[in-house]
PDB file of N, CA and C in Angstrom:
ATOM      1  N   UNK A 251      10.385  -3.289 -11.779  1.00 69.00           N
ATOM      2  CA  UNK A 251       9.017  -2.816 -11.936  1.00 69.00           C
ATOM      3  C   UNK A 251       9.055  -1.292 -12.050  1.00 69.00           C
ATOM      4  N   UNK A 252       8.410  -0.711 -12.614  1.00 79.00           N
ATOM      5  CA  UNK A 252       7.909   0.935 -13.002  1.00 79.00           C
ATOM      6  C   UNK A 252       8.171   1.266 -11.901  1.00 79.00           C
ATOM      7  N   UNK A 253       8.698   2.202 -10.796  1.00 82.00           N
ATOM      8  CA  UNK A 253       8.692   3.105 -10.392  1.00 82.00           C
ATOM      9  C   UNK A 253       7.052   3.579  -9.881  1.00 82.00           C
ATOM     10  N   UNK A 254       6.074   4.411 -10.619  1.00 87.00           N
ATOM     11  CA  UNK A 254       4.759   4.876 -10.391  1.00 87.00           C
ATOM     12  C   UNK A 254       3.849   3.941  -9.790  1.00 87.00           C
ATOM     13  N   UNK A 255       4.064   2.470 -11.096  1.00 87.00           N
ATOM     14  CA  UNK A 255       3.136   1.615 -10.919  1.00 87.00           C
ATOM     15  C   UNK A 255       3.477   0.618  -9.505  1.00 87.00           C
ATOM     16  N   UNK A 256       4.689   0.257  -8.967  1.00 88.00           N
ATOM     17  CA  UNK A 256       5.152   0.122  -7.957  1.00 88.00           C
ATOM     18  C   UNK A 256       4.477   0.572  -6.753  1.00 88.00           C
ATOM     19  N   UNK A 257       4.930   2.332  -6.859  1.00 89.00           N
ATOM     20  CA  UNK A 257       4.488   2.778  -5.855  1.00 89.00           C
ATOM     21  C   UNK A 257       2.578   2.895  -5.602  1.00 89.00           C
ATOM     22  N   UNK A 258       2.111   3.099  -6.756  1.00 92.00           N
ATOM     23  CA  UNK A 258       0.682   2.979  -6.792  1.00 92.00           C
ATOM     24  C   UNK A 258       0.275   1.780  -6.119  1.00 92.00           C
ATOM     25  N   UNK A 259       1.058   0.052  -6.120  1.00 94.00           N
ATOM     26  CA  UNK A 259       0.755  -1.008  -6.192  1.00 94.00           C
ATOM     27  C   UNK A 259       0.649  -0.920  -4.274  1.00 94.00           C
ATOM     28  N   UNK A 260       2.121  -0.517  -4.081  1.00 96.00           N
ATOM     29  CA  UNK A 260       2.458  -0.532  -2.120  1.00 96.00           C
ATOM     30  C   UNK A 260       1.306   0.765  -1.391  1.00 96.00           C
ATOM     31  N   UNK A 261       0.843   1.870  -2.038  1.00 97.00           N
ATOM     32  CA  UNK A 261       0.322   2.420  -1.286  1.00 97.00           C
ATOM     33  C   UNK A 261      -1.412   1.338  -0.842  1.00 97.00           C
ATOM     34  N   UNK A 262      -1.964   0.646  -1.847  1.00 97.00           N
ATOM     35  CA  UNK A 262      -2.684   0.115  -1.666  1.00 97.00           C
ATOM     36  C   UNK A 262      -2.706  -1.047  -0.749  1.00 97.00           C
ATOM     37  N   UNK A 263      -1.220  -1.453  -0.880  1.00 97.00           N
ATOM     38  CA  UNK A 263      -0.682  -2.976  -0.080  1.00 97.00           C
ATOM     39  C   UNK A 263      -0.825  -2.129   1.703  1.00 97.00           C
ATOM     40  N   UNK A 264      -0.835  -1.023   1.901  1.00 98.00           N
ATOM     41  CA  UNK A 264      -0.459  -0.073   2.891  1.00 98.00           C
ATOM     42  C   UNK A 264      -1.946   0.054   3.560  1.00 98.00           C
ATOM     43  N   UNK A 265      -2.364   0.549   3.015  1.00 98.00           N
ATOM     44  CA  UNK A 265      -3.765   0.866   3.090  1.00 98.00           C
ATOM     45  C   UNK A 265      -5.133  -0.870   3.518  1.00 98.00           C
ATOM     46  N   UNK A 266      -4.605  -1.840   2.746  1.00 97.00           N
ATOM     47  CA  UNK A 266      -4.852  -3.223   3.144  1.00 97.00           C
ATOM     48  C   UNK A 266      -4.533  -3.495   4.381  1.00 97.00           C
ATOM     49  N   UNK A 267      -3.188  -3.341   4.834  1.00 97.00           N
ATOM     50  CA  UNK A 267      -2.719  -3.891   5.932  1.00 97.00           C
ATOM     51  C   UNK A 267      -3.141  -2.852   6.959  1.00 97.00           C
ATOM     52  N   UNK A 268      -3.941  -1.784   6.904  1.00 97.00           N
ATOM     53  CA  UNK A 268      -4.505  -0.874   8.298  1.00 97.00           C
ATOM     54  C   UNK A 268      -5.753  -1.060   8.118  1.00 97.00           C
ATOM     55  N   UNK A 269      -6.548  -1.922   7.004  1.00 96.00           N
ATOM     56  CA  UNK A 269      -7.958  -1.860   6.864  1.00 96.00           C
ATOM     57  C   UNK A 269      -8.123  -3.177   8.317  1.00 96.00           C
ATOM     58  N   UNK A 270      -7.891  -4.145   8.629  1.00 93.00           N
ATOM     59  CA  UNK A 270      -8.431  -4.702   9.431  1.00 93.00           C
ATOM     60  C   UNK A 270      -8.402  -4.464  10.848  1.00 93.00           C
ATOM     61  N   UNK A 271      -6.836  -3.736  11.476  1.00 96.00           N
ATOM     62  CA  UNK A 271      -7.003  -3.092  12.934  1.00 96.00           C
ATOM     63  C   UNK A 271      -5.693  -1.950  12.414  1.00 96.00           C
ATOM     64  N   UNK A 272      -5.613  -0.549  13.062  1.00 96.00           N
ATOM     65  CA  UNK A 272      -4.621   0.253  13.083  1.00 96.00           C
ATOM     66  C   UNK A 272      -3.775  -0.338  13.155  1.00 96.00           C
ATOM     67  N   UNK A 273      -2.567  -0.037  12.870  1.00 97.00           N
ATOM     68  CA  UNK A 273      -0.744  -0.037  12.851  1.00 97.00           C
ATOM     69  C   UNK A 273      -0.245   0.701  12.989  1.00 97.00           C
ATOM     70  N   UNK A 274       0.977   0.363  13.287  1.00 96.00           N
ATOM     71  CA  UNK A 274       2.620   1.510  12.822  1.00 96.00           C
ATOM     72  C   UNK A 274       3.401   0.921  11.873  1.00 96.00           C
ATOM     73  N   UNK A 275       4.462   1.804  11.380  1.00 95.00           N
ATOM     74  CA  UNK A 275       5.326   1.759  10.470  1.00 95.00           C
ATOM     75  C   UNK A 275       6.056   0.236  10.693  1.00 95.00           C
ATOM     76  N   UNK A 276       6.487   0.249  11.616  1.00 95.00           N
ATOM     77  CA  UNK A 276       7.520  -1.071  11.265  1.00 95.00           C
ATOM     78  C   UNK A 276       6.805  -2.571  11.211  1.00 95.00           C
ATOM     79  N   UNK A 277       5.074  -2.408  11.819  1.00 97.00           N
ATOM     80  CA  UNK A 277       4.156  -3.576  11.369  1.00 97.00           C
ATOM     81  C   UNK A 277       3.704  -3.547  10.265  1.00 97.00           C
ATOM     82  N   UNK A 278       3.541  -2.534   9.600  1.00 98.00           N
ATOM     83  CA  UNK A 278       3.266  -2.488   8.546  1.00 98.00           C
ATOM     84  C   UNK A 278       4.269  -3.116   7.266  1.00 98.00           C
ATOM     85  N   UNK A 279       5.394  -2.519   7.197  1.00 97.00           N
ATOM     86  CA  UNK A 279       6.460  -3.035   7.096  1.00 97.00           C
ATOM     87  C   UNK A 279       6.496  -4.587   6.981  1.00 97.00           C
ATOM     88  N   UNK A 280       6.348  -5.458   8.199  1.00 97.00           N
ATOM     89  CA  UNK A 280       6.353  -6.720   8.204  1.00 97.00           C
ATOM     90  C   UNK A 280       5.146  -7.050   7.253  1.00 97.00           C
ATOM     91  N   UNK A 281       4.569  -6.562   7.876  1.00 97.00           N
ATOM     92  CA  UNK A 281       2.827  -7.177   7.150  1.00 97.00           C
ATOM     93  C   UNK A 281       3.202  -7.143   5.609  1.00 97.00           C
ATOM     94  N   UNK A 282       3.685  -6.515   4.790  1.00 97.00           N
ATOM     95  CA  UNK A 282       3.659  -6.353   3.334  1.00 97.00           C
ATOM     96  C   UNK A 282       5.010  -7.020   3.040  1.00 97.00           C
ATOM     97  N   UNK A 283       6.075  -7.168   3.645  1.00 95.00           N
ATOM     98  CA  UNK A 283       7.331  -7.674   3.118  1.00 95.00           C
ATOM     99  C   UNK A 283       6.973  -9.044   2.803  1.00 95.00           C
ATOM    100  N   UNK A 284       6.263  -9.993   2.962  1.00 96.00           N
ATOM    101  CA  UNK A 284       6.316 -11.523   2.025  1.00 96.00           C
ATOM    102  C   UNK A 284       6.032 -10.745   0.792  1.00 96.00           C
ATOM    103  N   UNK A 285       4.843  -9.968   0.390  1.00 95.00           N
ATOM    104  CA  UNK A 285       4.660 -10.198  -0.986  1.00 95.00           C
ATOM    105  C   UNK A 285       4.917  -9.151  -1.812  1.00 95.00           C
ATOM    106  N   UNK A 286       6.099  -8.325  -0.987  1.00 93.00           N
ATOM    107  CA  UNK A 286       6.629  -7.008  -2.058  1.00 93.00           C
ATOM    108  C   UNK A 286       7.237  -6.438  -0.884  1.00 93.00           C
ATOM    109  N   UNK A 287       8.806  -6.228  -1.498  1.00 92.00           N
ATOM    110  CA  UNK A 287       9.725  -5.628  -0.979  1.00 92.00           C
ATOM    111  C   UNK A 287       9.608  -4.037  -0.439  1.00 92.00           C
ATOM    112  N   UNK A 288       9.771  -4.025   0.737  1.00 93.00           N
ATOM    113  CA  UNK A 288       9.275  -2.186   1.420  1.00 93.00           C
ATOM    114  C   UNK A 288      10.293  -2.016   2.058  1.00 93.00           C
ATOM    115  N   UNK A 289      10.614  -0.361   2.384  1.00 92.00           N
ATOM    116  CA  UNK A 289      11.903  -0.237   3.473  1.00 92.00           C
ATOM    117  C   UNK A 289      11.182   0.448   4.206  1.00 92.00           C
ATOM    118  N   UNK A 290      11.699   1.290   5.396  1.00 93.00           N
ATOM    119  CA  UNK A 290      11.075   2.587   6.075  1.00 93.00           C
ATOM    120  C   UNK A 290      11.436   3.938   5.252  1.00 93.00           C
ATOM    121  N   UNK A 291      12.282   4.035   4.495  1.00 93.00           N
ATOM    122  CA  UNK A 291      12.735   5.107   3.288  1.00 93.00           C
ATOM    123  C   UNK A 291      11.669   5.175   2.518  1.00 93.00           C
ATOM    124  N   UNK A 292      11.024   3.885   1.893  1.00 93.00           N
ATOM    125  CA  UNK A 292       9.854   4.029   1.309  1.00 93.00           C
ATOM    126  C   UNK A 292       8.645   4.097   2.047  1.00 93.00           C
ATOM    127  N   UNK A 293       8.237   3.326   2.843  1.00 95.00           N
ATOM    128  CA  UNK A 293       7.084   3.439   3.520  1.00 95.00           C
ATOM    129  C   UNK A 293       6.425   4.921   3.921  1.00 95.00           C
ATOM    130  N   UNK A 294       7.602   5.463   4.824  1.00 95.00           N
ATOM    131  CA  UNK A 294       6.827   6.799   5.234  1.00 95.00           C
ATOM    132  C   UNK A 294       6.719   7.749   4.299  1.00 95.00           C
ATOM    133  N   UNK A 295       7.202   8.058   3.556  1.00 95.00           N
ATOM    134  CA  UNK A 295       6.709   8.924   2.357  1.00 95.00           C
ATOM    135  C   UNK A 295       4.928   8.927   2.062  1.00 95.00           C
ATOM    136  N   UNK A 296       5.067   7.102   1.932  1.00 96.00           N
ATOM    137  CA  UNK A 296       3.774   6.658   1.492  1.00 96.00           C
ATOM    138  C   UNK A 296       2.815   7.094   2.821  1.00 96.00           C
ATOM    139  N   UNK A 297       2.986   6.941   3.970  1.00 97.00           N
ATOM    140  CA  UNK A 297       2.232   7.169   5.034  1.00 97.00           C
ATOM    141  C   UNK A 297       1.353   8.383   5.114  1.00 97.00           C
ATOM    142  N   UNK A 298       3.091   9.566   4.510  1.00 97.00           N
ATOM    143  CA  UNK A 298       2.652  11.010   4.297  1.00 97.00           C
ATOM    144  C   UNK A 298       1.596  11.309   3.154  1.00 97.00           C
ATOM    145  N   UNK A 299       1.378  10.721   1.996  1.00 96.00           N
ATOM    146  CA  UNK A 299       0.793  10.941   0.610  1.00 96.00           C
ATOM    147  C   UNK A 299      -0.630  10.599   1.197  1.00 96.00           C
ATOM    148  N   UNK A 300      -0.841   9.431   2.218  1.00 98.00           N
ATOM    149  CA  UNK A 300      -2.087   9.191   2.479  1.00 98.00           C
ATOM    150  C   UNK A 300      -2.885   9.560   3.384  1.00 98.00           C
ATOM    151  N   UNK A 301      -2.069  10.050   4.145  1.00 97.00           N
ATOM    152  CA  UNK A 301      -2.968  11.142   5.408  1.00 97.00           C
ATOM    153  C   UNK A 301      -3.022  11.966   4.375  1.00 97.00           C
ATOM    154  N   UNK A 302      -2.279  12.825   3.691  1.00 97.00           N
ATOM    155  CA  UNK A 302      -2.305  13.735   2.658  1.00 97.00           C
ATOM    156  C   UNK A 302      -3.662  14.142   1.939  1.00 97.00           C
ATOM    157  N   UNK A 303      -3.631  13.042   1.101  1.00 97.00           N
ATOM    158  CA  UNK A 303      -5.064  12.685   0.525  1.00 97.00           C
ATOM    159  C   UNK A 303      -6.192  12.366   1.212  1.00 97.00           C
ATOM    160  N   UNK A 304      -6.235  12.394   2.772  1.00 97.00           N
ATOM    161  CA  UNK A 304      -7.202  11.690   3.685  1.00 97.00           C
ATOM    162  C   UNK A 304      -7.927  10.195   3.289  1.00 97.00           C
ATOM    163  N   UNK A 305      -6.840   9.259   2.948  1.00 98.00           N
ATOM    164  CA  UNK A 305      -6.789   7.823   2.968  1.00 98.00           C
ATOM    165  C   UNK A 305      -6.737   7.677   4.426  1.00 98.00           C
ATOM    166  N   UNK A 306      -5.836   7.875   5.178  1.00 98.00           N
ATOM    167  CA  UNK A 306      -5.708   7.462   6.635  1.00 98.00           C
ATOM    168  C   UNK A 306      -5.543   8.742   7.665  1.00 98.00           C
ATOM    169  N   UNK A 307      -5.307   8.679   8.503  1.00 98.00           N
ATOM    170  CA  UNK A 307      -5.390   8.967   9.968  1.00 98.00           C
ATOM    171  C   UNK A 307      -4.245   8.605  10.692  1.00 98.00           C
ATOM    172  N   UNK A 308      -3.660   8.828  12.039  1.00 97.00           N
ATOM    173  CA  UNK A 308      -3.371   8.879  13.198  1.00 97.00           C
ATOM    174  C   UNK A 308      -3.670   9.427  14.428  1.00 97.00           C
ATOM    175  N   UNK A 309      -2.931   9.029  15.314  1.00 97.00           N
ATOM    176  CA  UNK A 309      -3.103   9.147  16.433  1.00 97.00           C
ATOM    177  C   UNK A 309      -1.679   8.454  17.348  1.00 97.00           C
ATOM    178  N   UNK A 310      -1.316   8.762  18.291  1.00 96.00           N
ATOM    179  CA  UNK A 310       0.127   8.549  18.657  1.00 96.00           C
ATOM    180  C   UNK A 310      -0.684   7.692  20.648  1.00 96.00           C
ATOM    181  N   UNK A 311       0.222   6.997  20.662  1.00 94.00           N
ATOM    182  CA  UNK A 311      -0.013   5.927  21.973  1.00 94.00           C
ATOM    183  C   UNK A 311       2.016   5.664  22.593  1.00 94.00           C
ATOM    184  N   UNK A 312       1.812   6.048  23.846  1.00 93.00           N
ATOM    185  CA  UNK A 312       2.973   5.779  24.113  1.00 93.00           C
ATOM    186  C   UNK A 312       2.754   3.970  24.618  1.00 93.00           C
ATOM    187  N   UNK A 313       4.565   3.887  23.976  1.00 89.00           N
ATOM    188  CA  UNK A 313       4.744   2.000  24.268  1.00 89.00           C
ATOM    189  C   UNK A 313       6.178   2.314  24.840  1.00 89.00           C
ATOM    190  N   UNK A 314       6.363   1.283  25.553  1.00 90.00           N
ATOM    191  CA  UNK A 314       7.601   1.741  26.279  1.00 90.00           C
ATOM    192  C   UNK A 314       8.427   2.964  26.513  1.00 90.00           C
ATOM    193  N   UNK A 315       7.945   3.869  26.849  1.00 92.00           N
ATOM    194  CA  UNK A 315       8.250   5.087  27.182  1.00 92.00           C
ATOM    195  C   UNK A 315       7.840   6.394  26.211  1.00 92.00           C
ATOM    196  N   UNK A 316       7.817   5.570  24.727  1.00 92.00           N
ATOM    197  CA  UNK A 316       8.051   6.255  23.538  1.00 92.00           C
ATOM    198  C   UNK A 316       6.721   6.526  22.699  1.00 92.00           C
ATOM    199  N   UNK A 317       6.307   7.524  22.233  1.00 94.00           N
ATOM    200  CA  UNK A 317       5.019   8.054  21.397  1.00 94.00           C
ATOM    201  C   UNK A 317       5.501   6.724  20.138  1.00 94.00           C
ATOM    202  N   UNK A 318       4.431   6.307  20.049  1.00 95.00           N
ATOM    203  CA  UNK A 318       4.009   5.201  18.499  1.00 95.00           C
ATOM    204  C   UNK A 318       2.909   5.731  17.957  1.00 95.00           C
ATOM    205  N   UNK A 319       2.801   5.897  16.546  1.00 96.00           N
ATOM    206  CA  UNK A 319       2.258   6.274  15.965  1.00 96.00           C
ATOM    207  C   UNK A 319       1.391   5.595  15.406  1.00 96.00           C
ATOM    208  N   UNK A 320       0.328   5.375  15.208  1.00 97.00           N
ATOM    209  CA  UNK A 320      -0.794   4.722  14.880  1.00 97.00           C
ATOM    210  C   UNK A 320      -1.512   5.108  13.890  1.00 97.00           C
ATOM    211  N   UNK A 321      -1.579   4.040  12.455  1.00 98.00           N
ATOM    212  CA  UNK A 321      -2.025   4.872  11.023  1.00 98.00           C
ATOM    213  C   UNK A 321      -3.431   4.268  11.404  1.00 98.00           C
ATOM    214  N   UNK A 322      -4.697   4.540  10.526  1.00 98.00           N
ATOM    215  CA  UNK A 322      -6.322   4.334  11.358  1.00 98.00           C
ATOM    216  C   UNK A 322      -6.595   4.629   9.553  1.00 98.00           C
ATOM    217  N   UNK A 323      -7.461   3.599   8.547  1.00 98.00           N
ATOM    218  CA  UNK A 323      -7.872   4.296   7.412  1.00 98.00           C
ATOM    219  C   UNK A 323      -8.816   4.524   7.600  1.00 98.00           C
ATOM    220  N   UNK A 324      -8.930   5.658   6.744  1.00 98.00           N
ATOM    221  CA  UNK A 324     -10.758   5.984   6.547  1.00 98.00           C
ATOM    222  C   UNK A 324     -11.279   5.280   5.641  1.00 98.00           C
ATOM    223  N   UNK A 325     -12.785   6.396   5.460  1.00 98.00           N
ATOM    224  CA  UNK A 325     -13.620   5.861   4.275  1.00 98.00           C
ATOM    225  C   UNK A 325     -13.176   6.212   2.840  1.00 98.00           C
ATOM    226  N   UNK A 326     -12.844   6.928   2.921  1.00 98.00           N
ATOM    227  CA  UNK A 326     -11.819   7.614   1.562  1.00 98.00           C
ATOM    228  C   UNK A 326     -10.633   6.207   0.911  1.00 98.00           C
ATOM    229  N   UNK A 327      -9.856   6.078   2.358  1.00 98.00           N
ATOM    230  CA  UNK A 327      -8.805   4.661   1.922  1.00 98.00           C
ATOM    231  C   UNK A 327      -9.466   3.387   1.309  1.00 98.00           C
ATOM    232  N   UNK A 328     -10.549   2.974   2.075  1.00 98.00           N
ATOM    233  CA  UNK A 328     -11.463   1.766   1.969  1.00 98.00           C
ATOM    234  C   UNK A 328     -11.616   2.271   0.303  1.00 98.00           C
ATOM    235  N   UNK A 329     -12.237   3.105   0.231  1.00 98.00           N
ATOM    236  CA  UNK A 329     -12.860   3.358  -1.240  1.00 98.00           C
ATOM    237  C   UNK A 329     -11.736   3.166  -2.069  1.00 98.00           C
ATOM    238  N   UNK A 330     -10.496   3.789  -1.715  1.00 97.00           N
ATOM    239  CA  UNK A 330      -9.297   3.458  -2.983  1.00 97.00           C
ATOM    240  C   UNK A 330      -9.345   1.894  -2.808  1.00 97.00           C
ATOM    241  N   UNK A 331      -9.299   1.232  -2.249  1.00 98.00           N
ATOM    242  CA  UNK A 331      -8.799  -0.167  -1.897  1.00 98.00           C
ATOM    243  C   UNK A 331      -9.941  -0.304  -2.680  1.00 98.00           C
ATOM    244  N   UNK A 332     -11.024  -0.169  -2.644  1.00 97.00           N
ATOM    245  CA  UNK A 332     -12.272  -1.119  -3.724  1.00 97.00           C
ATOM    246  C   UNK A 332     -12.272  -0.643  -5.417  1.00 97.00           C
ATOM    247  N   UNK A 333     -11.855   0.418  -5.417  1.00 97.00           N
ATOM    248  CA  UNK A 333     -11.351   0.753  -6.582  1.00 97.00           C
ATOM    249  C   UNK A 333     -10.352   0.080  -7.498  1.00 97.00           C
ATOM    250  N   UNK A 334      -9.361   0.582  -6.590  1.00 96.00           N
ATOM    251  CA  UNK A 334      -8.146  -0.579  -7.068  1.00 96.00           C
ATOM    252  C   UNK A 334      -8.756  -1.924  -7.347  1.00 96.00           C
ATOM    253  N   UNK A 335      -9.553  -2.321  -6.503  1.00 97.00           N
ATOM    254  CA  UNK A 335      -9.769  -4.412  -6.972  1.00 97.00           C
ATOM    255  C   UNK A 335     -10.749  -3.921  -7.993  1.00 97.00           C
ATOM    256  N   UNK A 336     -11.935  -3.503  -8.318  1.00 97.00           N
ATOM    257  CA  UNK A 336     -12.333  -3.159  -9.501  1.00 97.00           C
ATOM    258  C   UNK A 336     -11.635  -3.177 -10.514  1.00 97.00           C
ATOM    259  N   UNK A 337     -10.786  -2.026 -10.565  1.00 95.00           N
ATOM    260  CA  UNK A 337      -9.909  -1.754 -11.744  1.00 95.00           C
ATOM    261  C   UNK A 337      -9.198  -2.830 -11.778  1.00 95.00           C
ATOM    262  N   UNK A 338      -8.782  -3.731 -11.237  1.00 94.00           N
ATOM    263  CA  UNK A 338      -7.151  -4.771 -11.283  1.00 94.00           C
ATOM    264  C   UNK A 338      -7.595  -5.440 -12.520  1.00 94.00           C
ATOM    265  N   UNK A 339      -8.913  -5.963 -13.238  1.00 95.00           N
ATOM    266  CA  UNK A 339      -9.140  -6.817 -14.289  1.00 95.00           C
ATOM    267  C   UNK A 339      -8.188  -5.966 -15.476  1.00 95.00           C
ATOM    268  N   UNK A 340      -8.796  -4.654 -15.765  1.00 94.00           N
ATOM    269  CA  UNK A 340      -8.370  -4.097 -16.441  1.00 94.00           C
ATOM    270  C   UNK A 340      -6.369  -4.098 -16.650  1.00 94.00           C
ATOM    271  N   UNK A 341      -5.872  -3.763 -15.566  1.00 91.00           N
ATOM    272  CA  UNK A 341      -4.294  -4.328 -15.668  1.00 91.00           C
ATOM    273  C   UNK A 341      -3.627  -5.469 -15.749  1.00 91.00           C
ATOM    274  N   UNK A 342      -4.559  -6.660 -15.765  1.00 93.00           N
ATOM    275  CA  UNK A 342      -4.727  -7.734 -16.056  1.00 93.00           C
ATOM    276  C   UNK A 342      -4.383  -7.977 -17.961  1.00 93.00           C
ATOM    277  N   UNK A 343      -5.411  -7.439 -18.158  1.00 95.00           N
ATOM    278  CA  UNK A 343      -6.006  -7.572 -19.792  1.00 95.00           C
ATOM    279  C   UNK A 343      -4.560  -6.759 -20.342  1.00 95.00           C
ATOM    280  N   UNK A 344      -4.350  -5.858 -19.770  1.00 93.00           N
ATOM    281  CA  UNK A 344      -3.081  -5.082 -20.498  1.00 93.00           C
ATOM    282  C   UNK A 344      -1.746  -5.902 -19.913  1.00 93.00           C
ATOM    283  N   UNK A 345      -1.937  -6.435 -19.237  1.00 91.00           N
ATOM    284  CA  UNK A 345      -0.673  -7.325 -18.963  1.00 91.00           C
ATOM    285  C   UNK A 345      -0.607  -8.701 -19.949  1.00 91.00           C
ATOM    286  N   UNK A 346      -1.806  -9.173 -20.229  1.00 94.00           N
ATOM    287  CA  UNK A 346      -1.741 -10.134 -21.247  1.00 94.00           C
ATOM    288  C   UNK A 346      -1.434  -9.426 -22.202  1.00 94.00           C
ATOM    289  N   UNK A 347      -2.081  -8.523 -22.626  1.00 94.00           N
ATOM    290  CA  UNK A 347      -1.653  -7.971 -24.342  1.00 94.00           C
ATOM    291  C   UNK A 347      -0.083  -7.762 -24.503  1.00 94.00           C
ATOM    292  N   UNK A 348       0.622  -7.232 -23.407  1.00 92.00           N
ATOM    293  CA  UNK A 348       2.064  -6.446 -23.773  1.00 92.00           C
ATOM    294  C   UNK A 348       2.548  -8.546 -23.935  1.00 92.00           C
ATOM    295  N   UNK A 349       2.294  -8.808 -22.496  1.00 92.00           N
ATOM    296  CA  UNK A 349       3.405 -10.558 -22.907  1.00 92.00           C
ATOM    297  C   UNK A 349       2.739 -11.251 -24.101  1.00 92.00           C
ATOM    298  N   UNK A 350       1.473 -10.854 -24.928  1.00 91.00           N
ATOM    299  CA  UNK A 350       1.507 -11.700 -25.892  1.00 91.00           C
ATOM    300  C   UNK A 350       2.027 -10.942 -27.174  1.00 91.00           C
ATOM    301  N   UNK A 351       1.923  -9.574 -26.868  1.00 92.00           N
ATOM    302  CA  UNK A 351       2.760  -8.640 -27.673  1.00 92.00           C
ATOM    303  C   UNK A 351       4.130  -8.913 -28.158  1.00 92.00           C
ATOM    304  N   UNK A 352       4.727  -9.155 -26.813  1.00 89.00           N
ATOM    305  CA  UNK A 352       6.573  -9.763 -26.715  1.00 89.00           C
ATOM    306  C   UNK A 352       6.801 -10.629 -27.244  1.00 89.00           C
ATOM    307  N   UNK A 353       5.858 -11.824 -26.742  1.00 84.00           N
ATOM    308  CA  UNK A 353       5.915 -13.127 -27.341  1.00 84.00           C
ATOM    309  C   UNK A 353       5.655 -13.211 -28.750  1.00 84.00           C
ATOM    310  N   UNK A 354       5.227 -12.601 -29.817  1.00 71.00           N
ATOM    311  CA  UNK A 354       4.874 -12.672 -31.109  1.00 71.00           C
ATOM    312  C   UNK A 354       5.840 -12.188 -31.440  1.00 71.00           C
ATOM    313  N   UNK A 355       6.931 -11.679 -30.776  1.00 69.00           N
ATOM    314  CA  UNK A 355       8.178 -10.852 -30.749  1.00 69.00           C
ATOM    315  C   UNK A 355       9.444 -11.607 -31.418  1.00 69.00           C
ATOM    316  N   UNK A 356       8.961 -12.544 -30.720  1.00 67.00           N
ATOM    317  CA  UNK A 356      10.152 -13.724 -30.101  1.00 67.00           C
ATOM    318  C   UNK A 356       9.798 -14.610 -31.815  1.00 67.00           C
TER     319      UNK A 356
END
């Protein structure tokens, strides 16, 4: 898969999985690995781009001795997330055109 469109695809998968209660990295992690492959190499980058942009938030909670970090989205994230499902028809329609593109190929 593209590289951009990839990463465009997981920051949203990211942003899903903190819309119903806060997380950390390595639940998050779980939460998205059935339906698209994530590491922690990739993830936190993504973590950083979205506090960045003020998609999300933290706040740190110690758990067994140790500060955990806790991602929290905003209203800003919510809004990409409704965006994105808006727009998805549209990458849809261009996903049919290129495979019927190929296929006339063939």
């Amino acid at each position: 898969m593209d590289v951009q469109l990839k990463r465009g695809i997981l920051e949203i998968c990211v942003l899903a999985s903190v819309k119903g209660e806060d997380s950390y990295g390595y639940r998050i992690i779980k939460d998205i690995q059935p339906y698209m492959e994530i590491s922690e190499s990739t993830l936190y980058p993504i973590l950083k781009r979205l506090e960045s942009s003020g998609c999300l938030t933290h706040y740190s909670v110690e758990h067994n001795g140790r500060l955990r970090k806790y991602y929290q989205i905003t209203k800003e994230g919510i809004e990409r997330i409704n965006v994105f499902i808006y727009e998805w028809p549209n990458v849809t329609r261009a996903y049919d055109f290129i495979k019927e593109a190929v296929k006339n190929d063939e």
